[in-house]
JSON list of C-alpha atoms in Angstrom, two decimals:
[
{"chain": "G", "resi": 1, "resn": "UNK", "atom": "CA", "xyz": [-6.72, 12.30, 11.82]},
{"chain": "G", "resi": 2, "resn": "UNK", "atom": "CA", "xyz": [-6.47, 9.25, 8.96]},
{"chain": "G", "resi": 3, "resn": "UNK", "atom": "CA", "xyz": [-3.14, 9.24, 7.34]},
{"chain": "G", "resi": 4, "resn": "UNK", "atom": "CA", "xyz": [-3.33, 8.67, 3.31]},
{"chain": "G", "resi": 5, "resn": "UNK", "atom": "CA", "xyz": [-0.02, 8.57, 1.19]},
{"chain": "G", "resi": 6, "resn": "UNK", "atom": "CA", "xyz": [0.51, 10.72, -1.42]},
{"chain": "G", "resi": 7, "resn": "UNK", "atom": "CA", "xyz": [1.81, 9.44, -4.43]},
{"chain": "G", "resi": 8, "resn": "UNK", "atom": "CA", "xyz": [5.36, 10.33, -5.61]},
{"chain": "G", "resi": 9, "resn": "UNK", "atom": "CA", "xyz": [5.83, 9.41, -9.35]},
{"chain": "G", "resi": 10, "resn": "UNK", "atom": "CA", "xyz": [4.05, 11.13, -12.01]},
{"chain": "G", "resi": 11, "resn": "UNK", "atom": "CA", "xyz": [0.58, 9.30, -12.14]},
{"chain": "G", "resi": 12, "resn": "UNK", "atom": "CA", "xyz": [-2.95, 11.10, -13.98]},
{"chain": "G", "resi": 13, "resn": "UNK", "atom": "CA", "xyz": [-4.65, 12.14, -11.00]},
{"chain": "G", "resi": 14, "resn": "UNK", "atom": "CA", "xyz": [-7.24, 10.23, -10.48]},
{"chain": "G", "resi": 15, "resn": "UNK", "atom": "CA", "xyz": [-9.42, 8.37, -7.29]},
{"chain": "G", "resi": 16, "resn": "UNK", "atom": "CA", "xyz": [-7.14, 6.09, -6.07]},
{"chain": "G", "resi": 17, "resn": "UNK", "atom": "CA", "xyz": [-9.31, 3.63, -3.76]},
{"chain": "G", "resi": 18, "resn": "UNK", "atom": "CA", "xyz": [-11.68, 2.93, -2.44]},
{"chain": "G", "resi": 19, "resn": "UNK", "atom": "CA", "xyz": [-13.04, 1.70, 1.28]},
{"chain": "G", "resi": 20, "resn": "UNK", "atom": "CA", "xyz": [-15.57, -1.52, 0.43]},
{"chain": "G", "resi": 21, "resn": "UNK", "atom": "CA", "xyz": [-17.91, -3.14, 3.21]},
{"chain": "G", "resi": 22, "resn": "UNK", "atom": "CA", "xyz": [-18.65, -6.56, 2.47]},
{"chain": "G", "resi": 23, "resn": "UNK", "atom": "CA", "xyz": [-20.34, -9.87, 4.00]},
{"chain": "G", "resi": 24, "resn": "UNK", "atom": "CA", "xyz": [-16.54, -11.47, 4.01]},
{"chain": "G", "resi": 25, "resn": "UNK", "atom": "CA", "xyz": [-15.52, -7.97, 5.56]},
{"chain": "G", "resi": 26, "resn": "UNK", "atom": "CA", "xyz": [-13.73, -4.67, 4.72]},
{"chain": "G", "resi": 27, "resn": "UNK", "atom": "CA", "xyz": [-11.68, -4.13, 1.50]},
{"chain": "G", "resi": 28, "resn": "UNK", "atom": "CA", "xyz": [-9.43, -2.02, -0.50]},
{"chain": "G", "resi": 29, "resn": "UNK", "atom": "CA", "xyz": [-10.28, -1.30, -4.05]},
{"chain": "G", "resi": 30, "resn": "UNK", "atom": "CA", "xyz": [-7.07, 0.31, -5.23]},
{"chain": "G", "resi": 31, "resn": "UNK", "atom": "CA", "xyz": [-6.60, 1.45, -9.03]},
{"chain": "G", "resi": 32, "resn": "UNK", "atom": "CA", "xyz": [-3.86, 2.91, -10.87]},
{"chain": "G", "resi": 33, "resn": "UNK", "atom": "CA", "xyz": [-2.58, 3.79, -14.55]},
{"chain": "G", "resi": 34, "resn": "UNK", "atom": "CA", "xyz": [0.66, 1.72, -13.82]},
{"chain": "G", "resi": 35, "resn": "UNK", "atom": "CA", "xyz": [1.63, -1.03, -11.62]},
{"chain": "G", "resi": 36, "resn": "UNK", "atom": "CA", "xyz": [3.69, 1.74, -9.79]},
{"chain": "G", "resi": 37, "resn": "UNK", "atom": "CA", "xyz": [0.64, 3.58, -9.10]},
{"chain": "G", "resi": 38, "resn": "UNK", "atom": "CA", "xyz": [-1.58, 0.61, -8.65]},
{"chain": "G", "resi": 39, "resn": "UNK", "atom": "CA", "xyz": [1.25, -0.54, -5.55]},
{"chain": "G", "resi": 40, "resn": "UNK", "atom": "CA", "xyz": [0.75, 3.36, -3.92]},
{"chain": "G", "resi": 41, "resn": "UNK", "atom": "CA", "xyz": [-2.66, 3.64, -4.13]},
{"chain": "G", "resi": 42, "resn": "UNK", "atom": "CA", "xyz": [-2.97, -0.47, -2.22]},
{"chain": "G", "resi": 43, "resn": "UNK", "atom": "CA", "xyz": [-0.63, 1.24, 0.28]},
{"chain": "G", "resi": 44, "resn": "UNK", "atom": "CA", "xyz": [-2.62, 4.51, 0.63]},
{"chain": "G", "resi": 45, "resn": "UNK", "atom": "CA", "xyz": [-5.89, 2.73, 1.11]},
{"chain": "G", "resi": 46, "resn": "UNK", "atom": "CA", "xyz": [-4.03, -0.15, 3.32]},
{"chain": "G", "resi": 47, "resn": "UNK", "atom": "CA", "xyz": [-3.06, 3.00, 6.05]},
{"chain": "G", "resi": 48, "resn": "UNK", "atom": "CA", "xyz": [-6.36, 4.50, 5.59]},
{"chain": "G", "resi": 49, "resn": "UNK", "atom": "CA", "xyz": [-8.23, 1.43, 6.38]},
{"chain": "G", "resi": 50, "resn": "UNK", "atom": "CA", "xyz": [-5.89, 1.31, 9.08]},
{"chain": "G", "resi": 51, "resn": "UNK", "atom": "CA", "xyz": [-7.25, 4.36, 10.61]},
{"chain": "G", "resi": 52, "resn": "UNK", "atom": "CA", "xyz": [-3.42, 5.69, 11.27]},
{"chain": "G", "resi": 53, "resn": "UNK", "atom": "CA", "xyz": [-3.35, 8.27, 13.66]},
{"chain": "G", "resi": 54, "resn": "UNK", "atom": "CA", "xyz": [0.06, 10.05, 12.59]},
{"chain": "G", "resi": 55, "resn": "UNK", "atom": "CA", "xyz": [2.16, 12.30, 14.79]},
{"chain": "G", "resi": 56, "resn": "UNK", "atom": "CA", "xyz": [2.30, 15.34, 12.31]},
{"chain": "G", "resi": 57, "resn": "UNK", "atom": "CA", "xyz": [5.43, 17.13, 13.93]},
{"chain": "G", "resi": 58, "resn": "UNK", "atom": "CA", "xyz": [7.13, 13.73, 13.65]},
{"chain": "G", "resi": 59, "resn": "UNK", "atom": "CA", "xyz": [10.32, 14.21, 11.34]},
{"chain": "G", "resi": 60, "resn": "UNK", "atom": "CA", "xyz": [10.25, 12.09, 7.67]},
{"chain": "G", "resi": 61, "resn": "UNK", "atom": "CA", "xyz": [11.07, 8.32, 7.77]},
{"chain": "G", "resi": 62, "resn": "UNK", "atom": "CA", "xyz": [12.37, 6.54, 5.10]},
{"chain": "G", "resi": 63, "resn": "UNK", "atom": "CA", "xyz": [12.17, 2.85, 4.92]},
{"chain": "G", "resi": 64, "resn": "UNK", "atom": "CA", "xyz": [14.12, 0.66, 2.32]},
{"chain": "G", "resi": 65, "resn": "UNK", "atom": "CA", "xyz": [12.66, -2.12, 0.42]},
{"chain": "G", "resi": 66, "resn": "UNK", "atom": "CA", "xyz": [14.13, -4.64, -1.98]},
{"chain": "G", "resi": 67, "resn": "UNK", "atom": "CA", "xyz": [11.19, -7.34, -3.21]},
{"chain": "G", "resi": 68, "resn": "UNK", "atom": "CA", "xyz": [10.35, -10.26, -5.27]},
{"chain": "G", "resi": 69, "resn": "UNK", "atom": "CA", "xyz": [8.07, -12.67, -6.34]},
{"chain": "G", "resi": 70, "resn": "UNK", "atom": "CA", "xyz": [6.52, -14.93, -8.55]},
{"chain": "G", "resi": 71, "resn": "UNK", "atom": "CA", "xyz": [4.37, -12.95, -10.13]},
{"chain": "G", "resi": 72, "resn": "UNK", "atom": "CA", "xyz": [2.94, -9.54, -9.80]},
{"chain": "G", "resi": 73, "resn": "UNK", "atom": "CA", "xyz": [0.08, -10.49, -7.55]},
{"chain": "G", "resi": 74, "resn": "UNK", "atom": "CA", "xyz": [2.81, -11.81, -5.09]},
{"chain": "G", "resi": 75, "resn": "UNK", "atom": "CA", "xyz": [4.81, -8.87, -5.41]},
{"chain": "G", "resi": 76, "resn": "UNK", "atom": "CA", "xyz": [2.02, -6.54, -4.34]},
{"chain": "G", "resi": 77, "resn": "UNK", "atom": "CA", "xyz": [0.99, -9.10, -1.60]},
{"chain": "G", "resi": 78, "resn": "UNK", "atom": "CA", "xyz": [4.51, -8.87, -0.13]},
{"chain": "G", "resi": 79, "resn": "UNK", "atom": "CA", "xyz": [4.99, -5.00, -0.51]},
{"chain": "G", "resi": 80, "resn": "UNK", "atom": "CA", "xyz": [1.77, -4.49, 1.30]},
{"chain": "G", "resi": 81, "resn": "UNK", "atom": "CA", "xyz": [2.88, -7.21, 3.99]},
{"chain": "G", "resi": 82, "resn": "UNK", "atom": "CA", "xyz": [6.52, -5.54, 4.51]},
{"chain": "G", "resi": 83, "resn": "UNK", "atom": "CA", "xyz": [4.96, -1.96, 4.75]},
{"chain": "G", "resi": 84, "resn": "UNK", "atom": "CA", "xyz": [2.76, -3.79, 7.67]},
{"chain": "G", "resi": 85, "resn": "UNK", "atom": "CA", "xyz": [5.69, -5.24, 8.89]},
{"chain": "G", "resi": 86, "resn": "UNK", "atom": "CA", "xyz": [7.83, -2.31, 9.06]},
{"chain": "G", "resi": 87, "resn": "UNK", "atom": "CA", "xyz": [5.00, -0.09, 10.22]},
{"chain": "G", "resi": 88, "resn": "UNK", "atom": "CA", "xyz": [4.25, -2.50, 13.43]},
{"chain": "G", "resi": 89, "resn": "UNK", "atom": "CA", "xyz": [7.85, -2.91, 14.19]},
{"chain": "G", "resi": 90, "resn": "UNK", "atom": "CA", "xyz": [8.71, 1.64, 14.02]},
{"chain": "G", "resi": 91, "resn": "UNK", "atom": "CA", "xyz": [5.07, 2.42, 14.87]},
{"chain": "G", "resi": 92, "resn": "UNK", "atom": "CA", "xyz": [5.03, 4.68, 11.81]},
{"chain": "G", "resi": 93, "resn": "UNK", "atom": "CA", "xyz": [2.33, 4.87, 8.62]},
{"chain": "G", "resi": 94, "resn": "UNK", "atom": "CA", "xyz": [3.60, 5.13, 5.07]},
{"chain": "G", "resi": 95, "resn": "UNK", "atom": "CA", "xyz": [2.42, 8.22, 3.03]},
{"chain": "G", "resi": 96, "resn": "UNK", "atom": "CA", "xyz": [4.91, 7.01, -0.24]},
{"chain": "G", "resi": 97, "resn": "UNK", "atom": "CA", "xyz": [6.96, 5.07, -2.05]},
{"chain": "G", "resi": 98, "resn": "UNK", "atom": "CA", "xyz": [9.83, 6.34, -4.00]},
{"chain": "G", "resi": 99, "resn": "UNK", "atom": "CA", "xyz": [10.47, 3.12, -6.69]},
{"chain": "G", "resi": 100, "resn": "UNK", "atom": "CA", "xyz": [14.20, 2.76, -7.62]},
{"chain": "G", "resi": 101, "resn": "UNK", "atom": "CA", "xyz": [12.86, -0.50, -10.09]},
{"chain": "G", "resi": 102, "resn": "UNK", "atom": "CA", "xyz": [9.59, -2.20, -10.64]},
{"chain": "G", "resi": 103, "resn": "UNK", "atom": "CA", "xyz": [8.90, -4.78, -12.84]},
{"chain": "G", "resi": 104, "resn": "UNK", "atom": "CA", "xyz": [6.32, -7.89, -12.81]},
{"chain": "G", "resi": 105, "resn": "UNK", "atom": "CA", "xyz": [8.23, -9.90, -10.40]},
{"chain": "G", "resi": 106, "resn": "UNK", "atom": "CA", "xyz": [11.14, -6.93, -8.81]},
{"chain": "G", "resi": 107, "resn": "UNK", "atom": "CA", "xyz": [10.33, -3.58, -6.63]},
{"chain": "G", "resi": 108, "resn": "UNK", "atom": "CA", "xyz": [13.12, -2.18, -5.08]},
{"chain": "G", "resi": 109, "resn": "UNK", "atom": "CA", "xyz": [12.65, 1.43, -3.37]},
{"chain": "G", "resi": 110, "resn": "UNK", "atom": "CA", "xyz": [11.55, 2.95, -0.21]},
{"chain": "G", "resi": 111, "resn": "UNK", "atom": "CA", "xyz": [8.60, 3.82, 1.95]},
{"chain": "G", "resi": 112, "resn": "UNK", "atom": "CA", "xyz": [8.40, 7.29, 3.00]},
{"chain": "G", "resi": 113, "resn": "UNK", "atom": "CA", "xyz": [6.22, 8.10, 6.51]},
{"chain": "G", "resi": 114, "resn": "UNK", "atom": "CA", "xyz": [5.85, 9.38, 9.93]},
{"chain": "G", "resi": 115, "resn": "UNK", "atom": "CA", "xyz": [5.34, 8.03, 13.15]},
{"chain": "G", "resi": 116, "resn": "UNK", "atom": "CA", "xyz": [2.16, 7.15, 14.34]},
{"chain": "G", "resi": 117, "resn": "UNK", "atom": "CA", "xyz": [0.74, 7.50, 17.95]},
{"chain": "G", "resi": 118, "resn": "UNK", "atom": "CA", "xyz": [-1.86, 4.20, 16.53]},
{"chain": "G", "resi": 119, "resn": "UNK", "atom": "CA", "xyz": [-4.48, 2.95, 14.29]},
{"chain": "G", "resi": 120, "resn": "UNK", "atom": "CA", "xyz": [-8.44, 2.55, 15.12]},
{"chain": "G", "resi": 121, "resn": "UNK", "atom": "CA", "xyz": [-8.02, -0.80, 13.59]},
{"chain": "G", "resi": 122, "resn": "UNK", "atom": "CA", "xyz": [-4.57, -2.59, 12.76]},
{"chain": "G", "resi": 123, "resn": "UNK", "atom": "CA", "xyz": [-3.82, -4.82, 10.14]},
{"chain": "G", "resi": 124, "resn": "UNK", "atom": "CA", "xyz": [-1.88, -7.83, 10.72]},
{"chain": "G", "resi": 125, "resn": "UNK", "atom": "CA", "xyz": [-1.33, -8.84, 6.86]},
{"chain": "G", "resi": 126, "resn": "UNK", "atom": "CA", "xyz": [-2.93, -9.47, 3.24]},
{"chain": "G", "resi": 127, "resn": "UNK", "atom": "CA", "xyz": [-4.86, -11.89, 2.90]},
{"chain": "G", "resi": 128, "resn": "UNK", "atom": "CA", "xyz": [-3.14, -13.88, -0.39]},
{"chain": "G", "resi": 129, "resn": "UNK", "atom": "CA", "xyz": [-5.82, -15.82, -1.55]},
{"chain": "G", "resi": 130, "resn": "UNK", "atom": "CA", "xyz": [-7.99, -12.94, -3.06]},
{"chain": "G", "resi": 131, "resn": "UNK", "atom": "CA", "xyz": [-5.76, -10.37, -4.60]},
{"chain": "G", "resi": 132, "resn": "UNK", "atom": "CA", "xyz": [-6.05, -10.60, -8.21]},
{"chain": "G", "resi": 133, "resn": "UNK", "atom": "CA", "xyz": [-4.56, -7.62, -9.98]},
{"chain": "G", "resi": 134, "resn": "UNK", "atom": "CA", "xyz": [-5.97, -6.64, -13.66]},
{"chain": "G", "resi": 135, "resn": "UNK", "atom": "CA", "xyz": [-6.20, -4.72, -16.08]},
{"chain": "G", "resi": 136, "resn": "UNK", "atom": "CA", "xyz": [-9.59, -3.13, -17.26]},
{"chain": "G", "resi": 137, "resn": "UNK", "atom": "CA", "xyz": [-10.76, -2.26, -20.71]},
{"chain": "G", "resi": 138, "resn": "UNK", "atom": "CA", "xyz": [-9.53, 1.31, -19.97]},
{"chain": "G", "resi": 139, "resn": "UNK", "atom": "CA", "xyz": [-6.26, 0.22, -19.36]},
{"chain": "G", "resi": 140, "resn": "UNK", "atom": "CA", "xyz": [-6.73, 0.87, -15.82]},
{"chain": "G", "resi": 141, "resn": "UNK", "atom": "CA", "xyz": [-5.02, -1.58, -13.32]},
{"chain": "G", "resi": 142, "resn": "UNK", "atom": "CA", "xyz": [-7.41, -2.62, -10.34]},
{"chain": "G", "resi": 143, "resn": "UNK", "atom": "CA", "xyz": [-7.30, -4.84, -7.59]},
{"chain": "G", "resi": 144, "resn": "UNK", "atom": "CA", "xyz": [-9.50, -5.89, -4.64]},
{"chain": "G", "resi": 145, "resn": "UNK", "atom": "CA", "xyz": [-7.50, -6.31, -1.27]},
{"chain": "G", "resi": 146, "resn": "UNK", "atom": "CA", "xyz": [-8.72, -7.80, 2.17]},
{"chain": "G", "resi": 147, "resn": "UNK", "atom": "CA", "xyz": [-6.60, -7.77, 5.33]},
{"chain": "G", "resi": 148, "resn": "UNK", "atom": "CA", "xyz": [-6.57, -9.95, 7.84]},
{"chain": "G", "resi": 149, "resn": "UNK", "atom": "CA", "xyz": [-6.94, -8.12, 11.35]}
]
């Protein structure tokens, strides 16, 4: 079974990503009304891409955060990277974030998950030099992400 977060915060409901296959490999189109939403749906597509493989009688996990960055394409870089990190290091799969702040630079919060028995194909980190966050003529924010595996 693939694990996909749900989102937490009130968000429109909307398609969230999206799995892309290209010639410089496999991608994560995430989207989202606000930059909160745009960070959950990276992380839901991140674990689906993932192919988690939770433990569904596992109990809740909660995971603290506290971020920052240069900008916001840093900051959802390094969220993505510490939900990796953490998720390698408990063997668990993130299906949420509760934000206690986000700004352009700042997230501070948790991840909220289970523990995982594996994934079909593991993710070792983001790869930096093509995540681009924007903001389309809808008002929209969308991003492209590739892992490195």
């Amino acid at each position: 079974m693939l694990y996909c977060p749900r989102i937490i915060h009130e968000e429109p409901r909307m398609p969230t990503f999206d799995l892309l296959t290209s010639k410089d490999g496999d991608k994560v189109k995430a989207v989202g009304m606000t930059r909160a939403g745009l960070l959950e749906s990276a992380l839901s597509g991140m674990f689906a891409a993932a192919g988690a493989r939770v433990t569904e009688e596992a109990p809740e996990v909660i995971r603290p955060f506290s971020l920052r960055a240069d900008d916001f394409d840093g900051l959802l870089s390094g969220f993505l990277d510490e939900a990796i990190a953490l998720s390698v290091e408990h063997h668990e799969a993130y299906q949420a974030v509760k934000f206690d702040l986000i700004t352009v630079t700042e997230a501070k919060g948790a991840y909220v998950g289970r523990r995982v028995e594996g994934f079909s194909d593991p993710l070792k980190k983001v790869r930096r030099d093509v995540v681009k966050a924007e903001r389309n003529e809808g008002g929209v924010w969308e991003v492209e992400i590739a892992f490195e595996r």
